């Protein structure tokens, strides 16, 4: 067998990349993992993916699916494997406005789907900093979260159906457009969040929502995280649950953003420790139709709530965006997070989930952990506070791997004691495998192994990812 010739027969010679031509697929976004794939293949459609998997299965070739390659957990590391890029499968097959669904291929870039929906007066509400590169296949495979989970849920909740190519090349059609379909096990949910270890997602049916006619966006400084959560609940009551994003940036994040991002401006005149980005969005005319003076009722509502809280001292400052440019500036501060946080220093990065009311406790107790373990360590974070997901990073004084792992274990202990999870939205990939081995219920891991070996008995689908190594 000549592998590249055989692959070329399936996808065409120009769509089999080797050597230097694979460069854009070899480095992950975090620059932590550099891959040396046997080849990168770029199928045009599901039939070609199926033929590739039939071939890989017959010849025991490991395969790694790659979509936008923006994953933060090393899931696309592909040394010794054939990487299958979804980038040519980028058709938005259909947007059905009445049914509020889109039928898409796995390689559709998130921001392209946003643009196509907007043209129809609809939104696909999943949004995150990597939206210009991340693709539907990768977003589904990591069950991505992002900034609007507080209102719309994670990717899993936004998906009705998927099409999957199995390890042996069979195509499984789960492209239902139904909101209810209790016909046996929920196989769709099994493949969502499986990070390419169970099958290749080639298409999806996703839910759409009416495009908000008004947004009200603000930066708010709060005296404490507890008061910030009071603000969230007050706003949910005042607006009838219209909060779309509720994001926390501590003072040192804002400072680092100003230092690292060209053109960045401070959110307030004074420095604050608890900086919240809040956005509410509405579709109803009563919230969106301008008043006689040109003001928007939704914006008035936000301003009123903030004014009351400023008055009674439960917030310290607030700046409400007055136009789309100001709104974009507020969002950009948050969306620059990966560049601000992953700054090359030896670090322990986390992606933890907590019950929202335990988030303040996490930070209080984390300060004690650091005081005991590494008093000189620096830390920062950015958090989807509205859903309790914290990207907490600590920069230890000792860069040694074992010392960093000790830090991680202490963070995991604390998270567990507060009823949280070590993995919220980025997936396990390679980087969270040690945490998976330590923290996931062993019975759950046994069940996952059984599913993996039933669906991929030759272990050719993204081998070595997600599941802990066996002794
Ligand atoms: C700046 C920045 C901001 C981010 N913000 C967020 C955030 O707020 N919330 C969040 O959840 N994530 C965030 N991420 C992480 C990342 O964007 C998400 O994990 C995203 O879902 C990855 O999509 P992708 O297309 O890049 O997937 P990739 O990185 O290409 O792949 C991710 C995983 O899915 C597998 N995979 C890819 N395509 C398929 C397929 N078709 N079938 C089966 N398996 C497949 C891969 O093998 C890999 O294991 C951020 C990343 C960056 C760089």
PDB file of N, CA and C and ligand atoms in Angstrom, residues 29-30 63-77 84 86 106-108 126-131 133-147 155 191 194-203 247 334-339 342 351 384 389 391 424-427 429 462 465-466, ligand 1:
ATOM      1  N   UNK A  29      -3.545  25.842  19.038  1.00  0.00           N
ATOM      2  CA  UNK A  29      -3.686  27.264  19.353  1.00  0.00           C
ATOM      3  C   UNK A  29      -2.858  27.664  20.581  1.00  0.00           C
ATOM      4  N   UNK A  30      -2.746  26.751  21.545  1.00  0.00           N
ATOM      5  CA  UNK A  30      -2.016  27.083  22.781  1.00  0.00           C
ATOM      6  C   UNK A  30      -0.503  27.009  22.587  1.00  0.00           C
ATOM      7  N   UNK A  63      -6.704   8.101  13.077  1.00  0.00           N
ATOM      8  CA  UNK A  63      -7.284   9.270  12.420  1.00  0.00           C
ATOM      9  C   UNK A  63      -7.616  10.330  13.472  1.00  0.00           C
ATOM     10  N   UNK A  64      -7.290  11.582  13.175  1.00  0.00           N
ATOM     11  CA  UNK A  64      -7.636  12.676  14.094  1.00  0.00           C
ATOM     12  C   UNK A  64      -8.474  13.708  13.339  1.00  0.00           C
ATOM     13  N   UNK A  65      -9.726  13.921  13.746  1.00  0.00           N
ATOM     14  CA  UNK A  65     -10.519  14.965  13.090  1.00  0.00           C
ATOM     15  C   UNK A  65     -10.042  16.357  13.514  1.00  0.00           C
ATOM     16  N   UNK A  66     -10.008  17.262  12.544  1.00  0.00           N
ATOM     17  CA  UNK A  66      -9.628  18.657  12.839  1.00  0.00           C
ATOM     18  C   UNK A  66     -10.652  19.578  12.197  1.00  0.00           C
ATOM     19  N   UNK A  67     -11.177  20.499  13.001  1.00  0.00           N
ATOM     20  CA  UNK A  67     -12.068  21.519  12.434  1.00  0.00           C
ATOM     21  C   UNK A  67     -11.307  22.844  12.410  1.00  0.00           C
ATOM     22  N   UNK A  68     -11.595  23.772  13.322  1.00  0.00           N
ATOM     23  CA  UNK A  68     -10.902  25.061  13.288  1.00  0.00           C
ATOM     24  C   UNK A  68      -9.547  25.057  13.979  1.00  0.00           C
ATOM     25  N   UNK A  69      -9.230  23.966  14.672  1.00  0.00           N
ATOM     26  CA  UNK A  69      -7.968  23.828  15.417  1.00  0.00           C
ATOM     27  C   UNK A  69      -7.796  24.929  16.473  1.00  0.00           C
ATOM     28  N   UNK A  70      -8.890  25.372  17.065  1.00  0.00           N
ATOM     29  CA  UNK A  70      -8.813  26.381  18.137  1.00  0.00           C
ATOM     30  C   UNK A  70      -8.998  25.749  19.515  1.00  0.00           C
ATOM     31  N   UNK A  71      -9.137  24.428  19.563  1.00  0.00           N
ATOM     32  CA  UNK A  71      -9.345  23.748  20.842  1.00  0.00           C
ATOM     33  C   UNK A  71      -8.201  24.053  21.799  1.00  0.00           C
ATOM     34  N   UNK A  72      -8.504  24.076  23.076  1.00  0.00           N
ATOM     35  CA  UNK A  72      -7.510  24.477  24.076  1.00  0.00           C
ATOM     36  C   UNK A  72      -7.035  23.306  24.932  1.00  0.00           C
ATOM     37  N   UNK A  73      -7.363  22.062  24.503  1.00  0.00           N
ATOM     38  CA  UNK A  73      -7.006  20.911  25.340  1.00  0.00           C
ATOM     39  C   UNK A  73      -6.115  19.904  24.607  1.00  0.00           C
ATOM     40  N   UNK A  74      -5.571  20.255  23.455  1.00  0.00           N
ATOM     41  CA  UNK A  74      -4.676  19.344  22.736  1.00  0.00           C
ATOM     42  C   UNK A  74      -5.404  18.238  21.998  1.00  0.00           C
ATOM     43  N   UNK A  75      -6.693  18.407  21.739  1.00  0.00           N
ATOM     44  CA  UNK A  75      -7.493  17.350  21.116  1.00  0.00           C
ATOM     45  C   UNK A  75      -7.135  17.043  19.676  1.00  0.00           C
ATOM     46  N   UNK A  76      -6.454  17.964  18.997  1.00  0.00           N
ATOM     47  CA  UNK A  76      -6.130  17.724  17.581  1.00  0.00           C
ATOM     48  C   UNK A  76      -4.684  17.273  17.390  1.00  0.00           C
ATOM     49  N   UNK A  77      -3.981  16.965  18.462  1.00  0.00           N
ATOM     50  CA  UNK A  77      -2.602  16.460  18.335  1.00  0.00           C
ATOM     51  C   UNK A  77      -2.633  15.221  17.439  1.00  0.00           C
ATOM     52  N   UNK A  84      -7.888  14.449   9.552  1.00  0.00           N
ATOM     53  CA  UNK A  84      -8.962  14.698   8.574  1.00  0.00           C
ATOM     54  C   UNK A  84      -9.516  16.089   8.842  1.00  0.00           C
ATOM     55  N   UNK A  86     -11.946  19.212   8.267  1.00  0.00           N
ATOM     56  CA  UNK A  86     -13.326  19.405   7.800  1.00  0.00           C
ATOM     57  C   UNK A  86     -13.476  20.690   6.980  1.00  0.00           C
ATOM     58  N   UNK A 106     -20.070  20.110   8.777  1.00  0.00           N
ATOM     59  CA  UNK A 106     -19.224  20.230   9.975  1.00  0.00           C
ATOM     60  C   UNK A 106     -18.158  21.320   9.867  1.00  0.00           C
ATOM     61  N   UNK A 107     -17.784  21.687   8.625  1.00  0.00           N
ATOM     62  CA  UNK A 107     -16.706  22.662   8.479  1.00  0.00           C
ATOM     63  C   UNK A 107     -17.176  24.103   8.394  1.00  0.00           C
ATOM     64  N   UNK A 108     -18.438  24.360   8.706  1.00  0.00           N
ATOM     65  CA  UNK A 108     -18.921  25.751   8.679  1.00  0.00           C
ATOM     66  C   UNK A 108     -18.308  26.524   9.856  1.00  0.00           C
ATOM     67  N   UNK A 126     -24.657  30.593  19.961  1.00  0.00           N
ATOM     68  CA  UNK A 126     -23.340  30.210  20.487  1.00  0.00           C
ATOM     69  C   UNK A 126     -22.314  31.254  20.071  1.00  0.00           C
ATOM     70  N   UNK A 127     -21.562  31.795  21.030  1.00  0.00           N
ATOM     71  CA  UNK A 127     -20.519  32.741  20.651  1.00  0.00           C
ATOM     72  C   UNK A 127     -19.331  32.608  21.579  1.00  0.00           C
ATOM     73  N   UNK A 128     -18.141  32.728  20.996  1.00  0.00           N
ATOM     74  CA  UNK A 128     -16.900  32.655  21.774  1.00  0.00           C
ATOM     75  C   UNK A 128     -15.788  33.353  20.991  1.00  0.00           C
ATOM     76  N   UNK A 129     -14.675  33.603  21.704  1.00  0.00           N
ATOM     77  CA  UNK A 129     -13.591  34.398  21.119  1.00  0.00           C
ATOM     78  C   UNK A 129     -13.048  33.832  19.819  1.00  0.00           C
ATOM     79  N   UNK A 130     -13.126  32.508  19.641  1.00  0.00           N
ATOM     80  CA  UNK A 130     -12.557  31.876  18.445  1.00  0.00           C
ATOM     81  C   UNK A 130     -13.587  31.741  17.327  1.00  0.00           C
ATOM     82  N   UNK A 131     -14.647  32.527  17.366  1.00  0.00           N
ATOM     83  CA  UNK A 131     -15.760  32.324  16.411  1.00  0.00           C
ATOM     84  C   UNK A 131     -15.350  32.494  14.948  1.00  0.00           C
ATOM     85  N   UNK A 133     -12.783  31.226  13.556  1.00  0.00           N
ATOM     86  CA  UNK A 133     -12.078  30.018  13.084  1.00  0.00           C
ATOM     87  C   UNK A 133     -12.774  28.727  13.494  1.00  0.00           C
ATOM     88  N   UNK A 134     -13.329  28.674  14.699  1.00  0.00           N
ATOM     89  CA  UNK A 134     -13.933  27.427  15.196  1.00  0.00           C
ATOM     90  C   UNK A 134     -15.079  27.014  14.276  1.00  0.00           C
ATOM     91  N   UNK A 135     -15.197  25.696  14.065  1.00  0.00           N
ATOM     92  CA  UNK A 135     -16.203  25.170  13.124  1.00  0.00           C
ATOM     93  C   UNK A 135     -17.216  24.299  13.864  1.00  0.00           C
ATOM     94  N   UNK A 136     -18.356  24.128  13.224  1.00  0.00           N
ATOM     95  CA  UNK A 136     -19.455  23.378  13.856  1.00  0.00           C
ATOM     96  C   UNK A 136     -19.006  22.006  14.368  1.00  0.00           C
ATOM     97  N   UNK A 137     -18.218  21.279  13.569  1.00  0.00           N
ATOM     98  CA  UNK A 137     -17.782  19.937  13.984  1.00  0.00           C
ATOM     99  C   UNK A 137     -16.990  19.983  15.282  1.00  0.00           C
ATOM    100  N   UNK A 138     -16.081  20.957  15.389  1.00  0.00           N
ATOM    101  CA  UNK A 138     -15.269  21.085  16.605  1.00  0.00           C
ATOM    102  C   UNK A 138     -16.094  21.597  17.775  1.00  0.00           C
ATOM    103  N   UNK A 139     -16.995  22.528  17.496  1.00  0.00           N
ATOM    104  CA  UNK A 139     -17.836  23.091  18.566  1.00  0.00           C
ATOM    105  C   UNK A 139     -18.727  22.004  19.165  1.00  0.00           C
ATOM    106  N   UNK A 140     -19.286  21.159  18.282  1.00  0.00           N
ATOM    107  CA  UNK A 140     -20.115  20.056  18.784  1.00  0.00           C
ATOM    108  C   UNK A 140     -19.256  19.032  19.518  1.00  0.00           C
ATOM    109  N   UNK A 141     -18.088  18.749  18.967  1.00  0.00           N
ATOM    110  CA  UNK A 141     -17.261  17.681  19.535  1.00  0.00           C
ATOM    111  C   UNK A 141     -16.685  18.055  20.890  1.00  0.00           C
ATOM    112  N   UNK A 142     -16.592  19.357  21.180  1.00  0.00           N
ATOM    113  CA  UNK A 142     -16.146  19.784  22.516  1.00  0.00           C
ATOM    114  C   UNK A 142     -17.335  20.215  23.379  1.00  0.00           C
ATOM    115  N   UNK A 143     -18.536  20.159  22.830  1.00  0.00           N
ATOM    116  CA  UNK A 143     -19.715  20.727  23.511  1.00  0.00           C
ATOM    117  C   UNK A 143     -19.372  22.118  24.052  1.00  0.00           C
ATOM    118  N   UNK A 144     -18.947  22.992  23.140  1.00  0.00           N
ATOM    119  CA  UNK A 144     -18.465  24.320  23.533  1.00  0.00           C
ATOM    120  C   UNK A 144     -19.541  25.112  24.280  1.00  0.00           C
ATOM    121  N   UNK A 145     -19.079  26.005  25.122  1.00  0.00           N
ATOM    122  CA  UNK A 145     -19.998  26.815  25.923  1.00  0.00           C
ATOM    123  C   UNK A 145     -20.039  28.253  25.436  1.00  0.00           C
ATOM    124  N   UNK A 146     -19.062  29.045  25.870  1.00  0.00           N
ATOM    125  CA  UNK A 146     -19.014  30.439  25.437  1.00  0.00           C
ATOM    126  C   UNK A 146     -19.820  31.353  26.334  1.00  0.00           C
ATOM    127  N   UNK A 147     -20.097  32.544  25.800  1.00  0.00           N
ATOM    128  CA  UNK A 147     -20.591  33.634  26.653  1.00  0.00           C
ATOM    129  C   UNK A 147     -22.099  33.708  26.788  1.00  0.00           C
ATOM    130  N   UNK A 155     -23.505  24.007  23.527  1.00  0.00           N
ATOM    131  CA  UNK A 155     -23.761  23.582  22.146  1.00  0.00           C
ATOM    132  C   UNK A 155     -24.731  22.404  22.087  1.00  0.00           C
ATOM    133  N   UNK A 191     -22.294  11.519  20.878  1.00  0.00           N
ATOM    134  CA  UNK A 191     -21.202  11.978  20.010  1.00  0.00           C
ATOM    135  C   UNK A 191     -20.841  13.438  20.272  1.00  0.00           C
ATOM    136  N   UNK A 194     -17.684  14.211  22.484  1.00  0.00           N
ATOM    137  CA  UNK A 194     -16.809  13.023  22.486  1.00  0.00           C
ATOM    138  C   UNK A 194     -15.434  13.318  21.888  1.00  0.00           C
ATOM    139  N   UNK A 195     -15.208  14.523  21.425  1.00  0.00           N
ATOM    140  CA  UNK A 195     -13.900  14.987  20.945  1.00  0.00           C
ATOM    141  C   UNK A 195     -13.306  14.074  19.865  1.00  0.00           C
ATOM    142  N   UNK A 196     -14.169  13.564  19.007  1.00  0.00           N
ATOM    143  CA  UNK A 196     -13.689  12.767  17.871  1.00  0.00           C
ATOM    144  C   UNK A 196     -13.214  11.381  18.245  1.00  0.00           C
ATOM    145  N   UNK A 197     -13.507  10.906  19.443  1.00  0.00           N
ATOM    146  CA  UNK A 197     -13.048   9.566  19.849  1.00  0.00           C
ATOM    147  C   UNK A 197     -14.059   8.481  19.492  1.00  0.00           C
ATOM    148  N   UNK A 198     -15.279   8.869  19.106  1.00  0.00           N
ATOM    149  CA  UNK A 198     -16.312   7.866  18.808  1.00  0.00           C
ATOM    150  C   UNK A 198     -16.762   7.892  17.358  1.00  0.00           C
ATOM    151  N   UNK A 199     -16.545   8.975  16.663  1.00  0.00           N
ATOM    152  CA  UNK A 199     -16.989   9.093  15.270  1.00  0.00           C
ATOM    153  C   UNK A 199     -16.681  10.494  14.768  1.00  0.00           C
ATOM    154  N   UNK A 200     -16.821  10.678  13.463  1.00  0.00           N
ATOM    155  CA  UNK A 200     -16.600  12.010  12.879  1.00  0.00           C
ATOM    156  C   UNK A 200     -17.939  12.655  12.579  1.00  0.00           C
ATOM    157  N   UNK A 201     -18.182  13.781  13.162  1.00  0.00           N
ATOM    158  CA  UNK A 201     -19.425  14.509  12.879  1.00  0.00           C
ATOM    159  C   UNK A 201     -19.253  15.213  11.532  1.00  0.00           C
ATOM    160  N   UNK A 202     -20.177  14.952  10.624  1.00  0.00           N
ATOM    161  CA  UNK A 202     -20.055  15.559   9.289  1.00  0.00           C
ATOM    162  C   UNK A 202     -21.143  16.600   9.006  1.00  0.00           C
ATOM    163  N   UNK A 203     -22.238  16.542   9.756  1.00  0.00           N
ATOM    164  CA  UNK A 203     -23.304  17.522   9.541  1.00  0.00           C
ATOM    165  C   UNK A 203     -24.131  17.677  10.797  1.00  0.00           C
ATOM    166  N   UNK A 247     -20.175  38.178  32.481  1.00  0.00           N
ATOM    167  CA  UNK A 247     -18.778  37.751  32.465  1.00  0.00           C
ATOM    168  C   UNK A 247     -17.970  38.535  33.488  1.00  0.00           C
ATOM    169  N   UNK A 334     -13.470  41.180  26.574  1.00  0.00           N
ATOM    170  CA  UNK A 334     -13.715  39.819  27.043  1.00  0.00           C
ATOM    171  C   UNK A 334     -13.190  38.783  26.042  1.00  0.00           C
ATOM    172  N   UNK A 335     -13.375  39.074  24.749  1.00  0.00           N
ATOM    173  CA  UNK A 335     -12.993  38.071  23.745  1.00  0.00           C
ATOM    174  C   UNK A 335     -11.490  37.982  23.523  1.00  0.00           C
ATOM    175  N   UNK A 336     -10.746  38.947  24.052  1.00  0.00           N
ATOM    176  CA  UNK A 336      -9.280  38.876  23.965  1.00  0.00           C
ATOM    177  C   UNK A 336      -8.707  37.957  25.047  1.00  0.00           C
ATOM    178  N   UNK A 337      -9.568  37.285  25.802  1.00  0.00           N
ATOM    179  CA  UNK A 337      -9.125  36.565  27.009  1.00  0.00           C
ATOM    180  C   UNK A 337      -8.007  35.577  26.746  1.00  0.00           C
ATOM    181  N   UNK A 338      -8.138  34.782  25.686  1.00  0.00           N
ATOM    182  CA  UNK A 338      -7.121  33.741  25.472  1.00  0.00           C
ATOM    183  C   UNK A 338      -5.752  34.391  25.256  1.00  0.00           C
ATOM    184  N   UNK A 339      -5.713  35.488  24.503  1.00  0.00           N
ATOM    185  CA  UNK A 339      -4.423  36.161  24.276  1.00  0.00           C
ATOM    186  C   UNK A 339      -3.880  36.772  25.560  1.00  0.00           C
ATOM    187  N   UNK A 342      -3.066  33.413  28.127  1.00  0.00           N
ATOM    188  CA  UNK A 342      -2.036  32.444  27.717  1.00  0.00           C
ATOM    189  C   UNK A 342      -0.823  33.242  27.254  1.00  0.00           C
ATOM    190  N   UNK A 351     -10.302  25.150  33.713  1.00  0.00           N
ATOM    191  CA  UNK A 351     -11.587  25.364  33.003  1.00  0.00           C
ATOM    192  C   UNK A 351     -12.638  24.723  33.905  1.00  0.00           C
ATOM    193  N   UNK A 384     -17.113  32.950  32.910  1.00  0.00           N
ATOM    194  CA  UNK A 384     -18.508  33.055  32.486  1.00  0.00           C
ATOM    195  C   UNK A 384     -19.313  32.963  33.798  1.00  0.00           C
ATOM    196  N   UNK A 389     -18.686  29.120  35.240  1.00  0.00           N
ATOM    197  CA  UNK A 389     -17.488  28.557  34.585  1.00  0.00           C
ATOM    198  C   UNK A 389     -16.328  29.544  34.723  1.00  0.00           C
ATOM    199  N   UNK A 391     -12.254  30.340  34.178  1.00  0.00           N
ATOM    200  CA  UNK A 391     -10.944  30.009  33.607  1.00  0.00           C
ATOM    201  C   UNK A 391      -9.916  30.650  34.532  1.00  0.00           C
ATOM    202  N   UNK A 424     -15.214  22.235  32.293  1.00  0.00           N
ATOM    203  CA  UNK A 424     -16.505  22.864  32.014  1.00  0.00           C
ATOM    204  C   UNK A 424     -16.848  22.870  30.535  1.00  0.00           C
ATOM    205  N   UNK A 425     -15.931  23.413  29.692  1.00  0.00           N
ATOM    206  CA  UNK A 425     -16.356  23.639  28.308  1.00  0.00           C
ATOM    207  C   UNK A 425     -15.270  23.378  27.260  1.00  0.00           C
ATOM    208  N   UNK A 426     -14.027  23.163  27.655  1.00  0.00           N
ATOM    209  CA  UNK A 426     -12.970  23.008  26.643  1.00  0.00           C
ATOM    210  C   UNK A 426     -12.694  21.553  26.280  1.00  0.00           C
ATOM    211  N   UNK A 427     -13.282  20.630  27.015  1.00  0.00           N
ATOM    212  CA  UNK A 427     -13.026  19.216  26.747  1.00  0.00           C
ATOM    213  C   UNK A 427     -11.795  18.722  27.493  1.00  0.00           C
ATOM    214  N   UNK A 429      -9.312  16.333  25.877  1.00  0.00           N
ATOM    215  CA  UNK A 429      -8.170  16.249  24.963  1.00  0.00           C
ATOM    216  C   UNK A 429      -7.031  15.475  25.584  1.00  0.00           C
ATOM    217  N   UNK A 462      -9.050   9.241  17.043  1.00  0.00           N
ATOM    218  CA  UNK A 462      -8.400  10.147  17.987  1.00  0.00           C
ATOM    219  C   UNK A 462      -7.838   9.387  19.202  1.00  0.00           C
ATOM    220  N   UNK A 465      -6.805  10.234  23.429  1.00  0.00           N
ATOM    221  CA  UNK A 465      -7.472  11.443  23.939  1.00  0.00           C
ATOM    222  C   UNK A 465      -8.610  11.054  24.893  1.00  0.00           C
ATOM    223  N   UNK A 466      -8.952  11.944  25.745  1.00  0.00           N
ATOM    224  CA  UNK A 466     -10.110  11.885  26.647  1.00  0.00           C
ATOM    225  C   UNK A 466      -9.967  10.823  27.754  1.00  0.00           C
TER     226      UNK A 466
HETATM  227  C1  LIG B   1      -9.604  32.784  21.546  1.00  0.00           C
HETATM  228  C2  LIG B   1     -10.334  31.560  21.988  1.00  0.00           C
HETATM  229  C3  LIG B   1     -11.484  31.686  22.758  1.00  0.00           C
HETATM  230  C4  LIG B   1     -12.184  30.541  23.150  1.00  0.00           C
HETATM  231  N1  LIG B   1     -13.301  30.695  23.912  1.00  0.00           N
HETATM  232  C5  LIG B   1     -14.022  29.598  24.238  1.00  0.00           C
HETATM  233  C6  LIG B   1     -15.213  29.729  25.008  1.00  0.00           C
HETATM  234  O1  LIG B   1     -15.595  30.809  25.440  1.00  0.00           O
HETATM  235  N2  LIG B   1     -15.941  28.613  25.244  1.00  0.00           N
HETATM  236  C7  LIG B   1     -15.542  27.377  24.781  1.00  0.00           C
HETATM  237  O2  LIG B   1     -16.245  26.394  25.018  1.00  0.00           O
HETATM  238  N3  LIG B   1     -14.400  27.219  24.085  1.00  0.00           N
HETATM  239  C8  LIG B   1     -13.636  28.289  23.814  1.00  0.00           C
HETATM  240  N4  LIG B   1     -12.477  28.147  23.117  1.00  0.00           N
HETATM  241  C9  LIG B   1     -12.020  26.800  22.724  1.00  0.00           C
HETATM  242  C10 LIG B   1     -12.397  26.379  21.292  1.00  0.00           C
HETATM  243  O3  LIG B   1     -12.710  27.443  20.473  1.00  0.00           O
HETATM  244  C11 LIG B   1     -13.564  25.429  21.337  1.00  0.00           C
HETATM  245  O4  LIG B   1     -13.140  24.251  22.001  1.00  0.00           O
HETATM  246  C12 LIG B   1     -14.124  25.038  19.964  1.00  0.00           C
HETATM  247  O5  LIG B   1     -15.261  24.257  20.186  1.00  0.00           O
HETATM  248  C13 LIG B   1     -13.171  24.241  19.109  1.00  0.00           C
HETATM  249  O6  LIG B   1     -13.658  24.228  17.778  1.00  0.00           O
HETATM  250  P1  LIG B   1     -12.682  23.916  16.586  1.00  0.00           P
HETATM  251  O7  LIG B   1     -13.494  23.913  15.355  1.00  0.00           O
HETATM  252  O8  LIG B   1     -11.520  24.801  16.590  1.00  0.00           O
HETATM  253  O9  LIG B   1     -12.251  22.417  16.960  1.00  0.00           O
HETATM  254  P2  LIG B   1     -10.828  21.734  16.892  1.00  0.00           P
HETATM  255  O10 LIG B   1      -9.855  22.432  17.762  1.00  0.00           O
HETATM  256  O11 LIG B   1     -10.423  21.537  15.483  1.00  0.00           O
HETATM  257  O12 LIG B   1     -11.186  20.307  17.531  1.00  0.00           O
HETATM  258  C14 LIG B   1     -11.569  20.188  18.862  1.00  0.00           C
HETATM  259  C15 LIG B   1     -11.795  18.691  19.188  1.00  0.00           C
HETATM  260  O13 LIG B   1     -12.885  18.189  18.448  1.00  0.00           O
HETATM  261  C16 LIG B   1     -12.465  17.132  17.563  1.00  0.00           C
HETATM  262  N5  LIG B   1     -13.168  17.352  16.301  1.00  0.00           N
HETATM  263  C17 LIG B   1     -13.044  18.417  15.475  1.00  0.00           C
HETATM  264  N6  LIG B   1     -13.892  18.308  14.456  1.00  0.00           N
HETATM  265  C18 LIG B   1     -14.563  17.147  14.623  1.00  0.00           C
HETATM  266  C19 LIG B   1     -15.565  16.482  13.887  1.00  0.00           C
HETATM  267  N7  LIG B   1     -16.071  16.992  12.765  1.00  0.00           N
HETATM  268  N8  LIG B   1     -16.032  15.285  14.350  1.00  0.00           N
HETATM  269  C20 LIG B   1     -15.529  14.749  15.499  1.00  0.00           C
HETATM  270  N9  LIG B   1     -14.567  15.342  16.218  1.00  0.00           N
HETATM  271  C21 LIG B   1     -14.101  16.537  15.796  1.00  0.00           C
HETATM  272  C22 LIG B   1     -10.966  17.270  17.459  1.00  0.00           C
HETATM  273  O14 LIG B   1     -10.338  16.036  17.171  1.00  0.00           O
HETATM  274  C23 LIG B   1     -10.616  17.803  18.842  1.00  0.00           C
HETATM  275  O15 LIG B   1     -10.566  16.737  19.746  1.00  0.00           O
HETATM  276  C24 LIG B   1     -11.721  29.267  22.758  1.00  0.00           C
HETATM  277  C25 LIG B   1     -10.563  29.151  21.969  1.00  0.00           C
HETATM  278  C26 LIG B   1      -9.866  30.280  21.610  1.00  0.00           C
HETATM  279  C27 LIG B   1      -8.629  30.111  20.774  1.00  0.00           C
END
